[in-house]
Structures are given as C-alpha cells and as structure tokens.
mmCIF file of C-alpha atoms in Angstrom:
data_model
loop_
_atom_site.group_PDB
_atom_site.id
_atom_site.type_symbol
_atom_site.label_atom_id
_atom_site.label_comp_id
_atom_site.label_asym_id
_atom_site.label_seq_id
_atom_site.Cartn_x
_atom_site.Cartn_y
_atom_site.Cartn_z
ATOM 1 C CA UNK H 1 0.000 0.000 0.000
ATOM 2 C CA UNK H 2 1.354 3.398 -0.997
ATOM 3 C CA UNK H 3 1.906 6.040 1.630
ATOM 4 C CA UNK H 4 -0.493 8.941 1.108
ATOM 5 C CA UNK H 5 1.277 12.311 0.541
ATOM 6 C CA UNK H 6 1.082 14.839 3.359
ATOM 7 C CA UNK H 7 0.688 18.600 2.952
ATOM 8 C CA UNK H 8 3.237 20.770 4.756
ATOM 9 C CA UNK H 9 1.291 23.655 6.307
ATOM 10 C CA UNK H 10 2.648 27.097 5.431
ATOM 11 C CA UNK H 11 1.183 30.603 5.259
ATOM 12 C CA UNK H 12 1.462 31.585 1.596
ATOM 13 C CA UNK H 13 0.282 34.791 -0.067
ATOM 14 C CA UNK H 14 0.165 35.269 -3.829
ATOM 15 C CA UNK H 15 0.029 38.944 -4.819
ATOM 16 C CA UNK H 16 -0.997 39.808 -8.375
ATOM 17 C CA UNK H 17 -1.187 43.433 -9.470
ATOM 18 C CA UNK H 18 -4.350 44.411 -11.338
ATOM 19 C CA UNK H 19 -3.747 45.197 -15.039
ATOM 20 C CA UNK H 20 -0.334 46.406 -13.907
ATOM 21 C CA UNK H 21 1.104 48.174 -16.958
ATOM 22 C CA UNK H 22 -2.247 49.751 -17.843
ATOM 23 C CA UNK H 23 -2.837 50.807 -14.222
ATOM 24 C CA UNK H 24 0.560 52.532 -14.053
ATOM 25 C CA UNK H 25 -0.267 54.377 -17.289
ATOM 26 C CA UNK H 26 -3.674 55.446 -15.964
ATOM 27 C CA UNK H 27 -2.108 56.578 -12.688
ATOM 28 C CA UNK H 28 0.551 58.669 -14.448
ATOM 29 C CA UNK H 29 -1.723 59.988 -17.216
ATOM 30 C CA UNK H 30 -5.099 61.195 -15.912
ATOM 31 C CA UNK H 31 -6.458 61.450 -19.466
ATOM 32 C CA UNK H 32 -6.345 57.624 -19.696
ATOM 33 C CA UNK H 33 -8.422 57.015 -16.580
ATOM 34 C CA UNK H 34 -11.748 55.334 -17.227
ATOM 35 C CA UNK H 35 -10.747 54.729 -20.851
ATOM 36 C CA UNK H 36 -10.137 51.511 -22.764
ATOM 37 C CA UNK H 37 -6.326 51.413 -22.714
ATOM 38 C CA UNK H 38 -4.076 48.875 -24.429
ATOM 39 C CA UNK H 39 -0.373 48.662 -23.588
ATOM 40 C CA UNK H 40 1.782 46.915 -26.180
ATOM 41 C CA UNK H 41 2.533 47.134 -29.874
ATOM 42 C CA UNK H 42 0.648 49.636 -31.980
ATOM 43 C CA UNK H 43 -1.917 48.255 -34.463
ATOM 44 C CA UNK H 44 -0.566 50.284 -37.394
ATOM 45 C CA UNK H 45 1.800 48.794 -39.956
ATOM 46 C CA UNK H 46 2.922 45.249 -39.156
ATOM 47 C CA UNK H 47 1.074 45.461 -35.884
ATOM 48 C CA UNK H 48 2.153 44.209 -32.482
ATOM 49 C CA UNK H 49 0.917 42.284 -29.478
ATOM 50 C CA UNK H 50 -1.121 43.314 -26.431
ATOM 51 C CA UNK H 51 1.025 43.201 -23.275
ATOM 52 C CA UNK H 52 -1.907 44.101 -21.045
ATOM 53 C CA UNK H 53 -5.210 45.947 -21.235
ATOM 54 C CA UNK H 54 -7.170 48.051 -18.780
ATOM 55 C CA UNK H 55 -10.362 46.584 -17.350
ATOM 56 C CA UNK H 56 -12.309 49.007 -19.528
ATOM 57 C CA UNK H 57 -10.748 47.372 -22.613
ATOM 58 C CA UNK H 58 -11.197 43.852 -21.253
ATOM 59 C CA UNK H 59 -14.965 44.365 -21.276
ATOM 60 C CA UNK H 60 -14.687 44.279 -25.085
ATOM 61 C CA UNK H 61 -12.752 41.007 -25.060
ATOM 62 C CA UNK H 62 -9.240 42.476 -25.360
ATOM 63 C CA UNK H 63 -6.690 40.131 -23.761
ATOM 64 C CA UNK H 64 -2.940 39.766 -23.304
ATOM 65 C CA UNK H 65 -1.073 38.039 -26.173
ATOM 66 C CA UNK H 66 -3.775 39.100 -28.639
ATOM 67 C CA UNK H 67 -2.598 40.907 -31.752
ATOM 68 C CA UNK H 68 -3.052 44.665 -31.534
ATOM 69 C CA UNK H 69 -4.941 44.633 -34.828
ATOM 70 C CA UNK H 70 -7.484 42.212 -33.347
ATOM 71 C CA UNK H 71 -7.736 44.347 -30.197
ATOM 72 C CA UNK H 72 -8.569 47.384 -32.351
ATOM 73 C CA UNK H 73 -11.287 45.412 -34.146
ATOM 74 C CA UNK H 74 -12.857 44.452 -30.820
ATOM 75 C CA UNK H 75 -12.497 47.912 -29.310
ATOM 76 C CA UNK H 76 -12.281 50.643 -32.014
ATOM 77 C CA UNK H 77 -12.092 53.429 -29.408
ATOM 78 C CA UNK H 78 -9.164 51.904 -27.519
ATOM 79 C CA UNK H 79 -6.092 54.017 -26.802
ATOM 80 C CA UNK H 80 -2.831 52.214 -27.663
ATOM 81 C CA UNK H 81 0.415 53.105 -25.883
ATOM 82 C CA UNK H 82 3.861 51.548 -25.982
ATOM 83 C CA UNK H 83 5.202 50.023 -22.740
ATOM 84 C CA UNK H 84 7.363 52.168 -20.425
ATOM 85 C CA UNK H 85 9.392 49.517 -18.661
ATOM 86 C CA UNK H 86 11.398 51.991 -16.611
ATOM 87 C CA UNK H 87 8.168 53.128 -14.926
ATOM 88 C CA UNK H 88 6.960 49.552 -14.385
ATOM 89 C CA UNK H 89 10.321 48.500 -12.950
ATOM 90 C CA UNK H 90 10.303 51.426 -10.560
ATOM 91 C CA UNK H 91 6.807 50.571 -9.329
ATOM 92 C CA UNK H 92 7.752 46.893 -9.051
ATOM 93 C CA UNK H 93 10.774 47.707 -6.872
ATOM 94 C CA UNK H 94 8.611 49.786 -4.532
ATOM 95 C CA UNK H 95 6.095 46.941 -4.299
ATOM 96 C CA UNK H 96 8.937 44.534 -3.495
ATOM 97 C CA UNK H 97 10.055 46.881 -0.710
ATOM 98 C CA UNK H 98 6.564 46.700 0.799
ATOM 99 C CA UNK H 99 6.717 42.888 0.691
ATOM 100 C CA UNK H 100 10.117 42.888 2.409
ATOM 101 C CA UNK H 101 8.652 44.638 5.446
ATOM 102 C CA UNK H 102 6.909 41.388 6.280
ATOM 103 C CA UNK H 103 9.183 38.609 4.952
ATOM 104 C CA UNK H 104 12.412 37.878 3.129
ATOM 105 C CA UNK H 105 10.857 34.780 1.531
ATOM 106 C CA UNK H 106 9.679 36.476 -1.673
ATOM 107 C CA UNK H 107 9.554 34.668 -5.023
ATOM 108 C CA UNK H 108 8.890 37.122 -7.874
ATOM 109 C CA UNK H 109 7.178 35.548 -10.876
ATOM 110 C CA UNK H 110 7.310 38.739 -12.937
ATOM 111 C CA UNK H 111 7.211 42.484 -12.411
ATOM 112 C CA UNK H 112 3.603 42.282 -11.259
ATOM 113 C CA UNK H 113 3.239 39.112 -9.189
ATOM 114 C CA UNK H 114 5.020 37.213 -6.444
ATOM 115 C CA UNK H 115 4.671 34.534 -3.795
ATOM 116 C CA UNK H 116 5.331 35.405 -0.147
ATOM 117 C CA UNK H 117 5.880 32.923 2.669
ATOM 118 C CA UNK H 118 4.723 34.653 5.861
ATOM 119 C CA UNK H 119 4.702 31.581 8.107
ATOM 120 C CA UNK H 120 7.088 33.519 10.362
ATOM 121 C CA UNK H 121 6.589 37.180 9.493
ATOM 122 C CA UNK H 122 9.107 39.833 10.508
ATOM 123 C CA UNK H 123 6.517 42.068 12.245
ATOM 124 C CA UNK H 124 4.919 39.206 14.209
ATOM 125 C CA UNK H 125 1.501 39.979 12.753
ATOM 126 C CA UNK H 126 0.735 36.277 12.813
ATOM 127 C CA UNK H 127 -2.244 36.341 10.448
ATOM 128 C CA UNK H 128 -1.557 35.880 6.721
ATOM 129 C CA UNK H 129 -4.959 37.397 5.926
ATOM 130 C CA UNK H 130 -4.118 40.523 7.938
ATOM 131 C CA UNK H 131 -0.702 40.776 6.255
ATOM 132 C CA UNK H 132 -2.344 40.534 2.817
ATOM 133 C CA UNK H 133 -4.775 43.323 3.806
ATOM 134 C CA UNK H 134 -1.917 45.523 5.004
ATOM 135 C CA UNK H 135 0.134 44.920 1.848
ATOM 136 C CA UNK H 136 -2.822 45.749 -0.386
ATOM 137 C CA UNK H 137 -3.498 48.952 1.571
ATOM 138 C CA UNK H 138 0.170 50.004 1.480
ATOM 139 C CA UNK H 139 0.293 49.503 -2.299
ATOM 140 C CA UNK H 140 -2.864 51.591 -2.648
ATOM 141 C CA UNK H 141 -1.677 54.371 -0.311
ATOM 142 C CA UNK H 142 1.938 54.583 -1.487
ATOM 143 C CA UNK H 143 1.649 53.799 -5.191
ATOM 144 C CA UNK H 144 -2.009 54.531 -6.023
ATOM 145 C CA UNK H 145 -2.309 51.039 -7.536
ATOM 146 C CA UNK H 146 -4.439 48.029 -6.645
ATOM 147 C CA UNK H 147 -3.437 44.416 -6.117
ATOM 148 C CA UNK H 148 -5.331 41.186 -5.621
ATOM 149 C CA UNK H 149 -4.230 38.629 -3.053
ATOM 150 C CA UNK H 150 -4.752 34.914 -2.573
ATOM 151 C CA UNK H 151 -4.025 33.357 0.806
ATOM 152 C CA UNK H 152 -3.692 29.647 1.518
ATOM 153 C CA UNK H 153 -1.377 26.927 2.818
ATOM 154 C CA UNK H 154 0.469 26.367 -0.485
ATOM 155 C CA UNK H 155 1.499 28.107 -3.689
ATOM 156 C CA UNK H 156 -0.914 26.377 -6.056
ATOM 157 C CA UNK H 157 -4.076 27.245 -4.143
ATOM 158 C CA UNK H 158 -2.887 30.772 -3.242
ATOM 159 C CA UNK H 159 -2.272 31.570 -6.921
ATOM 160 C CA UNK H 160 -5.721 30.388 -7.968
ATOM 161 C CA UNK H 161 -7.294 32.269 -5.042
ATOM 162 C CA UNK H 162 -5.735 35.589 -6.088
ATOM 163 C CA UNK H 163 -7.651 35.470 -9.374
ATOM 164 C CA UNK H 164 -11.095 34.835 -7.875
ATOM 165 C CA UNK H 165 -12.112 38.343 -6.741
ATOM 166 C CA UNK H 166 -10.125 40.525 -9.157
ATOM 167 C CA UNK H 167 -9.645 43.449 -9.285
ATOM 168 C CA UNK H 168 -8.641 44.650 -5.791
ATOM 169 C CA UNK H 169 -9.644 41.294 -4.360
ATOM 170 C CA UNK H 170 -8.666 39.159 -1.390
ATOM 171 C CA UNK H 171 -9.550 35.465 -1.157
ATOM 172 C CA UNK H 172 -8.614 33.019 1.601
ATOM 173 C CA UNK H 173 -8.912 29.279 1.033
ATOM 174 C CA UNK H 174 -8.219 27.510 4.307
ATOM 175 C CA UNK H 175 -7.164 23.914 4.971
ATOM 176 C CA UNK H 176 -10.715 22.711 5.622
ATOM 177 C CA UNK H 177 -11.939 24.156 2.301
ATOM 178 C CA UNK H 178 -9.136 23.068 -0.024
ATOM 179 C CA UNK H 179 -10.262 19.573 -1.022
ATOM 180 C CA UNK H 180 -13.807 20.733 -1.799
ATOM 181 C CA UNK H 181 -12.389 23.675 -3.773
ATOM 182 C CA UNK H 182 -10.054 21.405 -5.751
ATOM 183 C CA UNK H 183 -12.854 18.951 -6.520
ATOM 184 C CA UNK H 184 -14.930 21.736 -8.112
ATOM 185 C CA UNK H 185 -12.002 23.179 -10.098
ATOM 186 C CA UNK H 186 -12.163 22.612 -13.901
ATOM 187 C CA UNK H 187 -9.231 20.526 -15.144
ATOM 188 C CA UNK H 188 -7.994 23.317 -17.439
ATOM 189 C CA UNK H 189 -7.325 25.445 -14.332
ATOM 190 C CA UNK H 190 -4.869 22.906 -12.943
ATOM 191 C CA UNK H 191 -1.191 23.835 -12.911
ATOM 192 C CA UNK H 192 0.561 22.267 -15.919
ATOM 193 C CA UNK H 193 -2.609 21.271 -17.777
ATOM 194 C CA UNK H 194 -2.409 22.720 -21.289
ATOM 195 C CA UNK H 195 -5.140 22.659 -23.890
ATOM 196 C CA UNK H 196 -4.078 19.302 -25.375
ATOM 197 C CA UNK H 197 -3.958 17.582 -21.965
ATOM 198 C CA UNK H 198 -7.264 19.208 -20.992
ATOM 199 C CA UNK H 199 -8.802 17.892 -24.221
ATOM 200 C CA UNK H 200 -7.463 14.396 -23.491
ATOM 201 C CA UNK H 201 -8.855 14.545 -19.958
ATOM 202 C CA UNK H 202 -12.287 15.605 -21.167
ATOM 203 C CA UNK H 203 -12.315 12.800 -23.743
ATOM 204 C CA UNK H 204 -11.710 10.470 -20.782
ATOM 205 C CA UNK H 205 -14.682 12.012 -18.958
ATOM 206 C CA UNK H 206 -12.439 13.993 -16.610
ATOM 207 C CA UNK H 207 -13.883 17.493 -16.344
ATOM 208 C CA UNK H 208 -13.183 18.524 -12.752
ATOM 209 C CA UNK H 209 -10.871 17.770 -9.875
ATOM 210 C CA UNK H 210 -13.512 15.412 -8.492
ATOM 211 C CA UNK H 211 -13.275 13.343 -11.684
ATOM 212 C CA UNK H 212 -9.461 13.233 -11.458
ATOM 213 C CA UNK H 213 -9.678 12.214 -7.823
ATOM 214 C CA UNK H 214 -11.488 8.994 -8.749
ATOM 215 C CA UNK H 215 -8.345 7.692 -10.477
ATOM 216 C CA UNK H 216 -5.585 5.967 -8.559
ATOM 217 C CA UNK H 217 -2.026 7.272 -8.706
ATOM 218 C CA UNK H 218 -1.058 4.309 -10.916
ATOM 219 C CA UNK H 219 -3.890 5.105 -13.341
ATOM 220 C CA UNK H 220 -2.841 8.754 -13.554
ATOM 221 C CA UNK H 221 0.784 7.725 -14.127
ATOM 222 C CA UNK H 222 -0.310 5.359 -16.886
ATOM 223 C CA UNK H 223 -2.378 7.999 -18.680
ATOM 224 C CA UNK H 224 -0.225 11.109 -18.095
ATOM 225 C CA UNK H 225 3.277 9.894 -17.340
ATOM 226 C CA UNK H 226 5.254 11.320 -14.417
ATOM 227 C CA UNK H 227 2.960 14.382 -14.299
ATOM 228 C CA UNK H 228 0.248 12.012 -13.100
ATOM 229 C CA UNK H 229 1.900 11.948 -9.674
ATOM 230 C CA UNK H 230 1.588 15.715 -9.467
ATOM 231 C CA UNK H 231 -2.105 15.548 -10.471
ATOM 232 C CA UNK H 232 -2.710 12.900 -7.814
ATOM 233 C CA UNK H 233 -1.310 15.180 -5.127
ATOM 234 C CA UNK H 234 -2.658 18.528 -6.280
ATOM 235 C CA UNK H 235 -6.252 17.322 -6.596
ATOM 236 C CA UNK H 236 -5.966 16.560 -2.877
ATOM 237 C CA UNK H 237 -4.721 20.113 -2.297
ATOM 238 C CA UNK H 238 -1.121 19.016 -1.714
ATOM 239 C CA UNK H 239 1.684 21.225 -3.054
ATOM 240 C CA UNK H 240 4.894 21.224 -1.029
ATOM 241 C CA UNK H 241 6.911 23.491 -3.332
ATOM 242 C CA UNK H 242 8.752 26.094 -1.271
ATOM 243 C CA UNK H 243 8.821 29.824 -1.971
ATOM 244 C CA UNK H 244 12.177 30.337 -3.707
ATOM 245 C CA UNK H 245 13.610 33.847 -3.113
ATOM 246 C CA UNK H 246 16.563 33.426 -5.454
ATOM 247 C CA UNK H 247 14.969 31.645 -8.375
ATOM 248 C CA UNK H 248 16.766 32.579 -11.591
ATOM 249 C CA UNK H 249 15.078 32.537 -14.975
ATOM 250 C CA UNK H 250 17.351 30.617 -17.333
ATOM 251 C CA UNK H 251 15.033 30.277 -20.303
ATOM 252 C CA UNK H 252 11.554 31.317 -21.315
ATOM 253 C CA UNK H 253 9.400 29.969 -24.086
ATOM 254 C CA UNK H 254 6.248 28.235 -25.242
ATOM 255 C CA UNK H 255 5.310 25.148 -27.188
ATOM 256 C CA UNK H 256 2.208 23.600 -28.716
ATOM 257 C CA UNK H 257 1.125 20.038 -29.445
ATOM 258 C CA UNK H 258 -1.158 19.869 -32.464
ATOM 259 C CA UNK H 259 -4.416 18.001 -32.892
ATOM 260 C CA UNK H 260 -3.104 16.707 -36.245
ATOM 261 C CA UNK H 261 0.401 16.316 -37.665
ATOM 262 C CA UNK H 262 1.832 19.228 -39.648
ATOM 263 C CA UNK H 263 3.075 18.093 -43.055
ATOM 264 C CA UNK H 264 3.804 21.290 -44.997
ATOM 265 C CA UNK H 265 6.203 24.169 -44.357
ATOM 266 C CA UNK H 266 3.281 26.581 -44.677
ATOM 267 C CA UNK H 267 1.436 24.857 -41.807
ATOM 268 C CA UNK H 268 4.582 24.860 -39.685
ATOM 269 C CA UNK H 269 5.241 28.552 -40.267
ATOM 270 C CA UNK H 270 1.620 29.432 -39.449
ATOM 271 C CA UNK H 271 1.915 27.636 -36.104
ATOM 272 C CA UNK H 272 5.285 29.255 -35.411
ATOM 273 C CA UNK H 273 3.621 32.648 -35.906
ATOM 274 C CA UNK H 274 1.263 31.867 -33.003
ATOM 275 C CA UNK H 275 3.979 30.454 -30.740
ATOM 276 C CA UNK H 276 6.266 33.417 -31.453
ATOM 277 C CA UNK H 277 3.486 35.797 -30.342
ATOM 278 C CA UNK H 278 3.179 33.969 -27.032
ATOM 279 C CA UNK H 279 6.946 33.995 -26.444
ATOM 280 C CA UNK H 280 7.158 37.681 -27.349
ATOM 281 C CA UNK H 281 4.392 38.589 -24.913
ATOM 282 C CA UNK H 282 6.064 36.654 -22.098
ATOM 283 C CA UNK H 283 9.416 38.308 -22.752
ATOM 284 C CA UNK H 284 7.756 41.722 -22.633
ATOM 285 C CA UNK H 285 5.894 40.835 -19.428
ATOM 286 C CA UNK H 286 9.090 39.759 -17.679
ATOM 287 C CA UNK H 287 11.204 42.514 -19.282
ATOM 288 C CA UNK H 288 13.693 39.953 -20.628
ATOM 289 C CA UNK H 289 15.956 39.811 -23.667
ATOM 290 C CA UNK H 290 17.870 36.719 -24.757
ATOM 291 C CA UNK H 291 20.763 35.981 -27.051
ATOM 292 C CA UNK H 292 19.949 32.389 -27.990
ATOM 293 C CA UNK H 293 16.771 31.183 -29.668
ATOM 294 C CA UNK H 294 16.029 27.451 -29.585
ATOM 295 C CA UNK H 295 13.519 25.675 -31.796
ATOM 296 C CA UNK H 296 12.110 22.377 -30.529
ATOM 297 C CA UNK H 297 10.592 19.898 -32.984
ATOM 298 C CA UNK H 298 8.868 16.633 -32.106
ATOM 299 C CA UNK H 299 7.819 14.291 -34.915
ATOM 300 C CA UNK H 300 4.899 11.870 -35.112
ATOM 301 C CA UNK H 301 7.232 8.988 -34.190
ATOM 302 C CA UNK H 302 8.194 10.994 -31.035
ATOM 303 C CA UNK H 303 11.735 11.639 -32.267
ATOM 304 C CA UNK H 304 12.727 15.051 -30.958
ATOM 305 C CA UNK H 305 15.361 17.533 -32.109
ATOM 306 C CA UNK H 306 16.435 21.036 -31.118
ATOM 307 C CA UNK H 307 18.038 23.679 -33.307
ATOM 308 C CA UNK H 308 19.351 26.994 -32.047
ATOM 309 C CA UNK H 309 20.930 30.232 -33.129
ATOM 310 C CA UNK H 310 22.846 32.732 -30.992
ATOM 311 C CA UNK H 311 23.268 36.477 -31.545
ATOM 312 C CA UNK H 312 25.934 38.936 -30.340
ATOM 313 C CA UNK H 313 23.302 41.202 -28.761
ATOM 314 C CA UNK H 314 20.200 40.370 -26.756
ATOM 315 C CA UNK H 315 16.769 40.724 -28.381
ATOM 316 C CA UNK H 316 13.080 40.248 -27.651
ATOM 317 C CA UNK H 317 11.384 41.730 -30.722
ATOM 318 C CA UNK H 318 8.725 39.698 -32.485
ATOM 319 C CA UNK H 319 10.276 40.067 -35.949
ATOM 320 C CA UNK H 320 13.602 38.484 -34.925
ATOM 321 C CA UNK H 321 11.888 35.678 -32.989
ATOM 322 C CA UNK H 322 9.595 34.888 -35.912
ATOM 323 C CA UNK H 323 12.243 35.146 -38.623
ATOM 324 C CA UNK H 324 14.816 33.058 -36.731
ATOM 325 C CA UNK H 325 12.349 30.287 -35.852
ATOM 326 C CA UNK H 326 11.248 30.038 -39.492
ATOM 327 C CA UNK H 327 14.847 29.922 -40.700
ATOM 328 C CA UNK H 328 15.590 27.103 -38.259
ATOM 329 C CA UNK H 329 12.543 25.040 -39.267
ATOM 330 C CA UNK H 330 13.334 25.539 -42.969
ATOM 331 C CA UNK H 331 16.873 24.247 -42.337
ATOM 332 C CA UNK H 332 15.518 20.949 -41.031
ATOM 333 C CA UNK H 333 14.356 18.326 -43.486
ATOM 334 C CA UNK H 334 10.650 19.170 -43.686
ATOM 335 C CA UNK H 335 10.006 17.036 -46.767
ATOM 336 C CA UNK H 336 7.863 14.042 -45.784
ATOM 337 C CA UNK H 337 8.057 15.200 -42.136
ATOM 338 C CA UNK H 338 5.081 14.786 -39.835
ATOM 339 C CA UNK H 339 5.378 17.182 -36.901
ATOM 340 C CA UNK H 340 3.243 16.893 -33.763
ATOM 341 C CA UNK H 341 4.876 19.596 -31.597
ATOM 342 C CA UNK H 342 6.779 22.856 -32.071
ATOM 343 C CA UNK H 343 8.339 25.081 -29.436
ATOM 344 C CA UNK H 344 10.359 28.285 -29.261
ATOM 345 C CA UNK H 345 12.427 29.470 -26.301
ATOM 346 C CA UNK H 346 14.937 32.222 -25.561
ATOM 347 C CA UNK H 347 17.847 31.842 -23.167
ATOM 348 C CA UNK H 348 21.186 33.384 -22.228
ATOM 349 C CA UNK H 349 19.749 36.433 -20.495
ATOM 350 C CA UNK H 350 23.123 37.302 -18.907
ATOM 351 C CA UNK H 351 25.899 39.525 -20.201
ATOM 352 C CA UNK H 352 28.125 36.821 -21.696
ATOM 353 C CA UNK H 353 27.820 36.055 -25.383
ATOM 354 C CA UNK H 354 26.887 32.376 -25.568
ATOM 355 C CA UNK H 355 28.585 29.873 -27.819
ATOM 356 C CA UNK H 356 26.609 28.212 -30.577
ATOM 357 C CA UNK H 357 25.598 24.718 -29.526
ATOM 358 C CA UNK H 358 26.016 21.794 -31.865
ATOM 359 C CA UNK H 359 22.825 20.483 -33.372
ATOM 360 C CA UNK H 360 21.769 17.254 -31.720
ATOM 361 C CA UNK H 361 18.689 15.195 -31.001
ATOM 362 C CA UNK H 362 17.126 16.347 -27.742
ATOM 363 C CA UNK H 363 17.475 14.135 -24.708
ATOM 364 C CA UNK H 364 14.786 13.355 -22.157
ATOM 365 C CA UNK H 365 15.820 16.290 -19.976
ATOM 366 C CA UNK H 366 15.395 18.871 -22.745
ATOM 367 C CA UNK H 367 12.240 20.887 -22.352
ATOM 368 C CA UNK H 368 11.191 24.479 -22.710
ATOM 369 C CA UNK H 369 10.855 26.599 -19.625
ATOM 370 C CA UNK H 370 7.253 27.729 -19.649
ATOM 371 C CA UNK H 371 5.532 30.344 -17.868
ATOM 372 C CA UNK H 372 3.154 28.557 -15.586
#
C-alpha cells in the first residue's frame, strides 16, 4: 500500500497586481483614466501584441497576447500606448520593498506578481490574511495602484485564489476548504494542464478535480506519465513546493502540441507565428531579452530535435523571434516530415555572449521553460 502524501502547512500569499502596466499608465496619465487602454505594440503597420489591457478594454474582449490589430477590431475606441518599462520596474521595486517589510521569503514571478511565505513574518503579525490586507493597503496608499491577493497553505491554491475576486480582491482558502475547492475546479485550471492535456482529460470524462480524484495514482501515471503523480497530489490540495527567493530565470518559451500532424512548411510557419506571439508577450511581461533562440521539434514517431541560433546582442522583438524560428525550421528536413509539436524558447539572459551549440537530437531532460 502506498503512503499517502502529506501537505506541509505554510502561510502563503500570492500577490498579483491588477492590469499592472495599464494601471501605471492610468495613474501617471489622468487622461487615460476610465478609458479603454491597451499597452503593447501599436496596431498600425505590421502590428504588435497586447502586453496588457485596462479593465475598460477587457470588457470588449481584449486580452494579453492578442494581436493589436485584433484588439482594435474588438475595441475601435481603444487608446494604444507603448510600454514604459522603466516606470513599471520602478513601481515593481517599490512593491517589493513593501513585501520585504513582512518577509524575506519572496519569489517574484514577474514584475507584477510574487509569492510570499509569511509563516514567520518579521513584524509578528501572525495572520496571513491581515498581512495581505496591510500589503494591499500600502500599495494603494503609497503607489495609487491596486493588487489582488490569494491566501492559503500552499502556492498552487494561493495563486488560484488571487484570481477569484479581481480586481482589488482578497480570497482566503483555508485547509478545511481546499479539497472541496479542488474537486470543483475545472481541469484546465490545474497547474501544468495545457489545452491538449485538458482535451485528453475531457475525452476520458475527466472534467473537474472530483473526476481526477477517482483515479488511482497508478492510473494517472499510466495515462499522463510522471505528471500524473503531481495531479494525484494537487487534486488533494497538496503542493509542497517552497517559496524560492533566489529563483533565476534561465530560459523562457512556449510550445504547442497539435491536434493533427503538420506536413507542410506553410502549416509549420503558421503555427510558429502563433507560438512566437506567445513567447514575445512573455518576454515583454518579464522585461527579458535573450541571445539564444532554440527551436524544438517533435515528430509523429516521437523523435525530438532542437536547433538553435545565438546572436551577439540580446533581443526580444517579435520580428527576430519569428524570422529566426522560421529559418531554423526551414533548415531541417521538412520534406515528408510529420510534426506533432513545435516550441520556441529564448535563453542566455546574462551579459556573456553564448557559444553556438552543436545540433543534436534532444534528450529526455530537454524541455522548454514555460511560464506557468
């Protein structure tokens, strides 16, 4: 008989700023307040991508990672502005300073969100809910911005909780409520469940956490590989990942598994267009530039290869990402190829100019670092 996993009890807060870039713009530019505002690439010319949108624009269906041209179609009266990362970085540093009043266990996920472990807080407040209230109020008083907070005993549940009452929300999910909450959660909301896995789960009749919970750990492992162990634990509200104050981003990217195999270069390039948009948006969100772009290709027989190209200067513009990925796919033998997955990632965010890696088939440990 297998030993059942046990949840380590911590006091975890997940803070997520509300429409951060757009809120900073509306704070600094009174003429934008109450207006549908889109921060990102401009829709003119080749167009760009939405980094974030104000809540006024979101009412029209405008979302992050959407093309700016599509955003303009949905919201013709929207105001488009380019990002001002210096302003966002400054606000982010001030927010981090507020966090540090309560704990040194801070794990930033981006400029606008972070995990805090306040199990033993520096001010001896004791209550994670009270700390979350104080942090939200300090952000409002000192920066004229709003944040939403999720409070729970682990990172997974705290992150989901922070999204429930947005904007300017606070949601606590306590130990006695977690299993019921997880049972009602749709499978697509689970950490690590992408659209292909969610589709597979639904085809198996697995729509909610309660459905997943009916399967044994062995059954989940059989259907979903090693990730099945994670599903088995998380559906029971168990997530023992620690808050990591010094986590370093080494690569950032995105990938997609297709419902049918791609057989033509045109199909491959069309899918790379979509993946490149996602990668670009994530780079902008995290204010990152990389020097090495890696293309990941998995074929219908599950053979996997990676191809990469390095540059002397760091970049994060959509044109370079798109062009480089297409050059790399064209350099592979696409004739008679049947491709089931494509991925793009950027790495080498440091100052050193990386060396070009030799082309090789990818090993089992090669995977893209995704934003989860």
